[in-house]
């Protein structure tokens, strides 16, 4: 009997990504997330004395994980990274490498407000060919997206626009292929609705009511990575963080969270829209820009679109 060693991330990248530098960046980020995972336990309850550019209270895990990611990417300039943007920074960081072809935009620890109660949190990363801010939109501009989920298991989900693939960090510290070519069903059975119900618009409330009447189950953890991960692995459903009555752009950020998740979900056969346009068509000029989002299986996202466009009688 021989041991089943499994496909490593390195082997998989060699098959699914023909750009050497991009492979190295993804691998380096995956390795860096092992460090981030190792500090989460020690710093998960420590509140920092600072706020991020969106005015949110930072935790020490936010600041430390940002530093770990940024400095590890900056140090090895042979990767050719030019710009680094993070939800935890006030402005874009330019690494000034001579060969800087790629840029990285990230949320180092998404859902960090859940860290103190030991719920799942994650790191979100998008990789761009060229500058992050340009008018091409995320679909053309982004060449890879990934997240690492720190839960009972540490898992990594990535796409280089050649399908979506899940890896599990095994006890020996290696990422091993768990699920290849994840596909969403046309219609799922779960919904994750962000924002307070009292702040939802009438259209959004009616849409959610219809999902409930159709038998969709409420599955909302309050952490974007875990909520999107369950939609990908359960084969469908919808995650929403809608426009709110007093916050028409919602809460989540286009460049740090939304376009990465949109690329992963579209690659799995799903959709992501803000109600007016595909999330991957957006190219706001502000790195901190926010947008409403409806992301998941085609049926639910198209239904949301109909409610938002008032093409469903309510
Ligand atoms: P958090 O503020 O804890 O970082 O990134 C923002 C985020 O979490 C997402 O992970 C999550 O989907 C959303 O906020 C949850 O917001 P609500 O608390 O308003 O539901
Ligand atoms: Zn976040």
Short mmCIF file of C-alpha atoms and ligand atoms in Angstrom, two decimals:
data_model
loop_
_atom_site.label_atom_id
_atom_site.label_comp_id
_atom_site.label_asym_id
_atom_site.label_seq_id
_atom_site.Cartn_x
_atom_site.Cartn_y
_atom_site.Cartn_z
CA UNK A 1 0.00 0.00 0.00
CA UNK A 2 1.36 3.44 -0.88
CA UNK A 3 0.53 6.75 0.78
CA UNK A 4 -1.74 9.11 -1.16
CA UNK A 5 0.45 12.22 -1.22
CA UNK A 6 -1.92 14.42 -3.24
CA UNK A 7 -1.29 17.23 -5.69
CA UNK A 8 0.68 20.14 -4.22
CA UNK A 9 -0.07 23.80 -4.89
CA UNK A 10 3.25 24.13 -6.69
CA UNK A 11 2.47 21.24 -9.05
CA UNK A 12 -1.03 22.55 -9.67
CA UNK A 13 0.18 26.06 -10.46
CA UNK A 14 2.64 24.66 -12.98
CA UNK A 15 -0.27 23.10 -14.86
CA UNK A 16 -2.75 25.97 -14.56
CA UNK A 17 -0.60 29.06 -14.91
CA UNK A 18 1.96 29.58 -17.66
CA UNK A 19 3.31 32.86 -16.25
CA UNK A 20 6.37 32.13 -14.14
CA UNK A 21 6.31 35.35 -12.10
CA UNK A 22 2.61 35.05 -11.39
CA UNK A 23 3.09 31.48 -10.16
CA UNK A 24 5.80 32.66 -7.83
CA UNK A 25 3.68 35.51 -6.46
CA UNK A 26 0.75 33.17 -5.73
CA UNK A 27 3.01 30.63 -4.08
CA UNK A 28 4.74 33.31 -2.01
CA UNK A 29 1.39 34.70 -0.84
CA UNK A 30 0.20 31.20 0.08
CA UNK A 31 3.35 30.70 2.15
CA UNK A 32 2.90 34.12 3.77
CA UNK A 33 -0.62 33.16 4.84
CA UNK A 34 0.89 30.38 6.93
CA UNK A 35 2.64 33.11 8.98
CA UNK A 36 -0.57 35.10 9.24
CA UNK A 37 -2.38 31.99 10.44
CA UNK A 38 0.28 31.47 13.11
CA UNK A 39 -0.22 34.92 14.70
CA UNK A 40 -4.02 34.88 14.74
CA UNK A 41 -4.27 32.99 18.02
CA UNK A 42 -1.98 35.34 19.89
CA UNK A 43 -3.41 38.65 18.65
CA UNK A 44 -7.09 37.89 18.04
CA UNK A 45 -8.32 39.80 21.08
CA UNK A 46 -5.98 42.79 20.98
CA UNK A 47 -7.54 46.05 19.86
CA UNK A 48 -5.13 48.57 18.29
CA UNK A 49 -5.28 52.32 18.93
CA UNK A 50 -5.75 53.05 15.23
CA UNK A 51 -8.44 53.09 12.51
CA UNK A 52 -8.16 52.10 8.86
CA UNK A 53 -8.85 54.42 5.90
CA UNK A 54 -12.56 53.58 6.14
CA UNK A 55 -12.61 54.73 9.77
CA UNK A 56 -12.98 51.22 11.18
CA UNK A 57 -11.29 50.28 14.45
CA UNK A 58 -8.22 48.16 13.71
CA UNK A 59 -7.17 45.07 15.63
CA UNK A 60 -3.56 44.08 16.09
CA UNK A 61 -4.15 41.15 13.70
CA UNK A 62 -5.16 43.64 10.98
CA UNK A 63 -1.99 45.68 11.37
CA UNK A 64 0.41 42.79 11.80
CA UNK A 65 -0.97 40.71 8.95
CA UNK A 66 -0.80 43.74 6.66
CA UNK A 67 2.84 44.26 7.58
CA UNK A 68 3.68 40.59 7.09
CA UNK A 69 2.09 40.50 3.63
CA UNK A 70 3.44 43.85 2.48
CA UNK A 71 7.00 43.41 3.73
CA UNK A 72 7.35 39.84 2.47
CA UNK A 73 6.20 40.95 -0.98
CA UNK A 74 8.34 44.09 -0.94
CA UNK A 75 11.47 42.27 0.17
CA UNK A 76 11.58 39.91 -2.77
CA UNK A 77 11.49 42.39 -5.60
CA UNK A 78 12.46 39.69 -8.10
CA UNK A 79 8.73 38.91 -8.19
CA UNK A 80 8.22 42.13 -10.08
CA UNK A 81 5.51 43.63 -7.89
CA UNK A 82 4.90 47.30 -8.49
CA UNK A 83 1.85 48.46 -6.52
CA UNK A 84 0.54 47.12 -3.22
CA UNK A 85 -2.87 48.21 -1.97
CA UNK A 86 -4.49 47.09 1.26
CA UNK A 87 -7.64 47.79 3.19
CA UNK A 88 -5.37 48.60 6.14
CA UNK A 89 -3.35 51.33 4.36
CA UNK A 90 -4.27 54.96 3.68
CA UNK A 91 -2.79 54.96 0.18
CA UNK A 92 -1.28 52.78 -2.52
CA UNK A 93 2.25 51.60 -1.77
CA UNK A 94 4.66 51.69 -4.72
CA UNK A 95 7.47 49.16 -4.41
CA UNK A 96 9.51 50.77 -7.19
CA UNK A 97 10.86 47.58 -8.65
CA UNK A 98 12.40 48.07 -12.07
CA UNK A 99 10.57 45.15 -13.55
CA UNK A 100 7.29 45.80 -11.68
CA UNK A 101 4.70 44.21 -13.91
CA UNK A 102 2.18 42.93 -11.36
CA UNK A 103 0.23 44.67 -8.58
CA UNK A 104 -1.42 43.23 -5.51
CA UNK A 105 -4.57 44.40 -3.74
CA UNK A 106 -5.70 42.75 -0.52
CA UNK A 107 -7.68 42.58 2.66
CA UNK A 108 -5.07 41.00 4.95
CA UNK A 109 -7.60 39.73 7.53
CA UNK A 110 -11.20 40.03 6.44
CA UNK A 111 -13.82 39.56 9.13
CA UNK A 112 -11.34 40.40 11.87
CA UNK A 113 -14.18 41.51 14.16
CA UNK A 114 -15.04 37.79 14.40
CA UNK A 115 -11.53 36.78 15.49
CA UNK A 116 -12.16 37.26 19.21
CA UNK A 117 -15.07 34.80 19.18
CA UNK A 118 -13.10 32.24 17.17
CA UNK A 119 -15.22 32.33 14.02
CA UNK A 120 -13.65 31.81 10.61
CA UNK A 121 -11.79 34.71 9.01
CA UNK A 122 -9.65 35.03 5.89
CA UNK A 123 -7.10 36.79 3.69
CA UNK A 124 -8.30 38.08 0.29
CA UNK A 125 -5.85 38.85 -2.54
CA UNK A 126 -6.19 40.06 -6.12
CA UNK A 127 -3.27 40.17 -8.56
CA UNK A 128 -3.32 42.65 -11.46
CA UNK A 129 -1.29 42.83 -14.64
CA UNK A 130 -0.31 46.50 -14.42
CA UNK A 131 -1.63 49.26 -12.17
CA UNK A 132 -4.66 48.54 -10.00
CA UNK A 133 -6.48 51.74 -10.90
CA UNK A 134 -7.21 51.98 -14.61
CA UNK A 135 -10.29 52.00 -16.78
CA UNK A 136 -10.08 48.38 -17.96
CA UNK A 137 -12.24 46.93 -15.17
CA UNK A 138 -11.38 43.95 -12.99
CA UNK A 139 -12.16 41.27 -15.55
CA UNK A 140 -9.34 42.34 -17.86
CA UNK A 141 -7.10 43.87 -15.26
CA UNK A 142 -7.00 41.04 -12.73
CA UNK A 143 -5.00 37.93 -13.61
CA UNK A 144 -5.55 35.95 -10.42
CA UNK A 145 -7.60 36.00 -7.24
CA UNK A 146 -7.39 33.94 -4.10
CA UNK A 147 -8.43 33.75 -0.51
CA UNK A 148 -7.14 31.79 2.44
CA UNK A 149 -9.76 30.77 5.01
CA UNK A 150 -8.66 30.24 8.62
CA UNK A 151 -11.27 27.87 10.04
CA UNK A 152 -11.12 24.39 11.56
CA UNK A 153 -8.90 23.81 8.53
CA UNK A 154 -6.80 26.41 6.72
CA UNK A 155 -7.83 26.29 3.08
CA UNK A 156 -6.81 28.20 -0.03
CA UNK A 157 -9.10 28.89 -2.98
CA UNK A 158 -7.52 30.31 -6.14
CA UNK A 159 -8.14 31.09 -9.77
CA UNK A 160 -5.81 32.16 -12.55
CA UNK A 161 -8.86 32.33 -14.84
CA UNK A 162 -8.54 28.62 -15.45
CA UNK A 163 -11.17 27.31 -13.05
CA UNK A 164 -11.41 27.56 -9.26
CA UNK A 165 -9.47 25.17 -7.07
CA UNK A 166 -9.41 24.47 -3.34
CA UNK A 167 -6.37 23.38 -1.34
CA UNK A 168 -6.13 22.27 2.28
CA UNK A 169 -3.10 23.02 4.45
CA UNK A 170 -2.16 19.57 5.71
CA UNK A 171 -0.51 18.76 9.08
CA UNK A 172 2.93 18.78 7.46
CA UNK A 173 2.45 22.39 6.32
CA UNK A 174 1.76 21.72 2.63
CA UNK A 175 -1.19 22.92 0.59
CA UNK A 176 -2.76 19.82 -0.97
CA UNK A 177 -5.45 19.82 -3.65
CA UNK A 178 -8.88 19.13 -2.16
CA UNK A 179 -11.38 20.15 -4.87
CA UNK A 180 -10.57 20.94 -8.49
CA UNK A 181 -12.73 22.93 -10.91
CA UNK A 182 -15.46 23.93 -8.48
CA UNK A 183 -18.78 24.59 -10.27
CA UNK A 184 -21.92 26.30 -9.03
CA UNK A 185 -25.35 24.91 -9.81
CA UNK A 186 -27.71 27.18 -11.75
CA UNK A 187 -29.72 27.60 -8.51
CA UNK A 188 -28.62 27.06 -4.92
CA UNK A 189 -30.43 26.74 -1.60
CA UNK A 190 -28.72 29.15 0.82
CA UNK A 191 -28.60 32.94 1.24
CA UNK A 192 -26.24 35.21 3.20
CA UNK A 193 -27.74 38.69 3.61
CA UNK A 194 -25.47 41.46 4.96
CA UNK A 195 -26.57 44.75 6.49
CA UNK A 196 -29.30 45.47 9.01
CA UNK A 197 -32.80 44.59 7.84
CA UNK A 198 -34.13 47.97 8.99
CA UNK A 199 -31.71 49.68 6.56
CA UNK A 200 -32.58 47.56 3.50
CA UNK A 201 -34.40 49.10 0.56
CA UNK A 202 -37.90 47.91 -0.29
CA UNK A 203 -36.64 46.12 -3.44
CA UNK A 204 -33.99 44.24 -1.51
CA UNK A 205 -36.42 43.28 1.24
CA UNK A 206 -38.85 41.90 -1.33
CA UNK A 207 -36.08 39.94 -3.03
CA UNK A 208 -35.01 38.32 0.27
CA UNK A 209 -38.65 37.54 1.10
CA UNK A 210 -38.99 35.69 -2.21
CA UNK A 211 -35.86 33.63 -1.50
CA UNK A 212 -37.26 32.70 1.92
CA UNK A 213 -40.59 31.72 0.38
CA UNK A 214 -38.71 29.53 -2.08
CA UNK A 215 -37.09 27.68 0.82
CA UNK A 216 -33.58 29.15 0.79
CA UNK A 217 -31.85 28.65 4.15
CA UNK A 218 -30.24 31.56 6.03
CA UNK A 219 -26.49 30.97 6.28
CA UNK A 220 -24.65 34.14 7.34
CA UNK A 221 -21.49 34.08 9.44
CA UNK A 222 -20.64 37.79 9.17
CA UNK A 223 -17.29 36.98 7.54
CA UNK A 224 -17.17 37.45 3.77
CA UNK A 225 -14.59 34.74 3.13
CA UNK A 226 -16.46 32.04 5.05
CA UNK A 227 -19.79 33.12 3.54
CA UNK A 228 -18.50 33.03 -0.05
CA UNK A 229 -16.61 29.82 0.62
CA UNK A 230 -19.76 28.00 1.66
CA UNK A 231 -21.54 29.15 -1.50
CA UNK A 232 -18.68 27.81 -3.63
CA UNK A 233 -18.48 24.49 -1.80
CA UNK A 234 -22.21 23.94 -1.33
CA UNK A 235 -22.66 24.38 -5.09
CA UNK A 236 -24.57 27.66 -5.06
CA UNK A 237 -26.73 30.22 -3.31
CA UNK A 238 -26.28 33.95 -2.92
CA UNK A 239 -24.25 36.37 -0.80
CA UNK A 240 -25.49 39.95 -0.67
CA UNK A 241 -24.33 43.13 0.94
CA UNK A 242 -26.83 45.57 -0.53
CA UNK A 243 -27.20 49.32 -0.84
CA UNK A 244 -28.52 50.55 2.50
CA UNK A 245 -30.96 53.43 2.93
CA UNK A 246 -28.25 55.72 4.34
CA UNK A 247 -25.29 54.00 2.58
CA UNK A 248 -26.14 53.63 -1.12
CA UNK A 249 -22.75 52.03 -1.84
CA UNK A 250 -23.12 49.40 0.87
CA UNK A 251 -20.13 48.41 2.98
CA UNK A 252 -17.75 46.19 1.05
CA UNK A 253 -14.82 47.45 -0.99
CA UNK A 254 -14.42 46.92 -4.73
CA UNK A 255 -10.64 46.52 -4.87
CA UNK A 256 -9.98 44.81 -1.53
CA UNK A 257 -12.85 42.34 -1.38
CA UNK A 258 -15.42 42.36 -4.15
CA UNK A 259 -13.57 41.93 -7.42
CA UNK A 260 -11.54 39.02 -6.03
CA UNK A 261 -14.71 37.21 -4.92
CA UNK A 262 -16.43 38.08 -8.21
CA UNK A 263 -13.60 36.57 -10.26
CA UNK A 264 -13.66 33.36 -8.21
CA UNK A 265 -17.45 33.04 -8.44
CA UNK A 266 -17.60 33.84 -12.17
CA UNK A 267 -14.87 31.28 -12.79
CA UNK A 268 -17.09 28.75 -11.01
CA UNK A 269 -19.98 29.56 -13.35
CA UNK A 270 -21.74 32.13 -11.15
CA UNK A 271 -22.37 35.87 -11.35
CA UNK A 272 -21.62 39.01 -9.34
CA UNK A 273 -23.46 42.30 -9.84
CA UNK A 274 -24.15 45.50 -7.95
CA UNK A 275 -27.63 45.61 -9.49
CA UNK A 276 -26.55 47.84 -12.37
CA UNK A 277 -23.35 46.32 -13.64
CA UNK A 278 -21.11 43.29 -13.22
CA UNK A 279 -18.73 43.77 -10.30
CA UNK A 280 -15.86 42.89 -12.65
CA UNK A 281 -16.81 45.71 -15.05
CA UNK A 282 -16.36 48.35 -12.36
CA UNK A 283 -13.29 50.59 -12.41
CA UNK A 284 -13.78 53.26 -9.73
CA UNK A 285 -10.98 55.81 -9.49
CA UNK A 286 -10.92 55.66 -5.70
CA UNK A 287 -9.02 52.69 -4.24
CA UNK A 288 -11.38 52.67 -1.22
CA UNK A 289 -14.55 52.64 -3.34
CA UNK A 290 -17.44 50.54 -2.09
CA UNK A 291 -20.27 48.87 -3.95
CA UNK A 292 -23.40 46.86 -3.21
CA UNK A 293 -22.97 43.23 -4.21
CA UNK A 294 -25.14 40.25 -5.21
CA UNK A 295 -22.91 37.24 -5.82
CA UNK A 296 -23.54 33.55 -6.36
CA UNK A 297 -25.58 31.24 -8.58
CA UNK A 298 -27.05 32.63 -11.78
CA UNK A 299 -30.68 32.09 -10.79
CA UNK A 300 -30.50 34.06 -7.53
CA UNK A 301 -28.34 36.87 -8.94
CA UNK A 302 -30.63 37.31 -11.96
CA UNK A 303 -33.65 37.32 -9.66
CA UNK A 304 -32.06 40.03 -7.52
CA UNK A 305 -31.40 42.02 -10.68
CA UNK A 306 -35.06 41.82 -11.64
CA UNK A 307 -36.17 43.12 -8.24
CA UNK A 308 -33.65 45.95 -8.36
CA UNK A 309 -34.72 46.88 -11.89
CA UNK A 310 -38.39 46.76 -10.82
CA UNK A 311 -39.15 44.15 -13.47
CA UNK A 312 -40.79 41.97 -10.82
CA UNK A 313 -44.17 43.16 -9.60
CA UNK A 314 -44.02 43.70 -5.82
P1 LIG B 1 -15.48 42.89 9.05
O1 LIG B 1 -16.09 44.28 9.15
O2 LIG B 1 -15.62 42.08 10.31
O3 LIG B 1 -14.09 42.92 8.46
O4 LIG B 1 -14.89 43.23 5.47
C1 LIG B 1 -16.01 43.60 6.07
C2 LIG B 1 -16.82 42.52 6.76
O5 LIG B 1 -16.36 42.09 7.97
C3 LIG B 1 -17.06 41.27 5.88
O6 LIG B 1 -16.21 40.20 6.17
C4 LIG B 1 -18.48 40.88 6.19
O7 LIG B 1 -19.13 40.26 5.11
C5 LIG B 1 -19.14 42.20 6.53
O8 LIG B 1 -18.10 43.09 6.93
C6 LIG B 1 -20.11 42.04 7.66
O9 LIG B 1 -20.73 43.23 7.93
P2 LIG B 1 -21.96 43.33 8.96
O10 LIG B 1 -21.32 43.22 10.31
O11 LIG B 1 -22.54 44.67 8.70
O12 LIG B 1 -22.89 42.19 8.67
ZN1 LIG B 2 -12.92 42.88 4.72
#
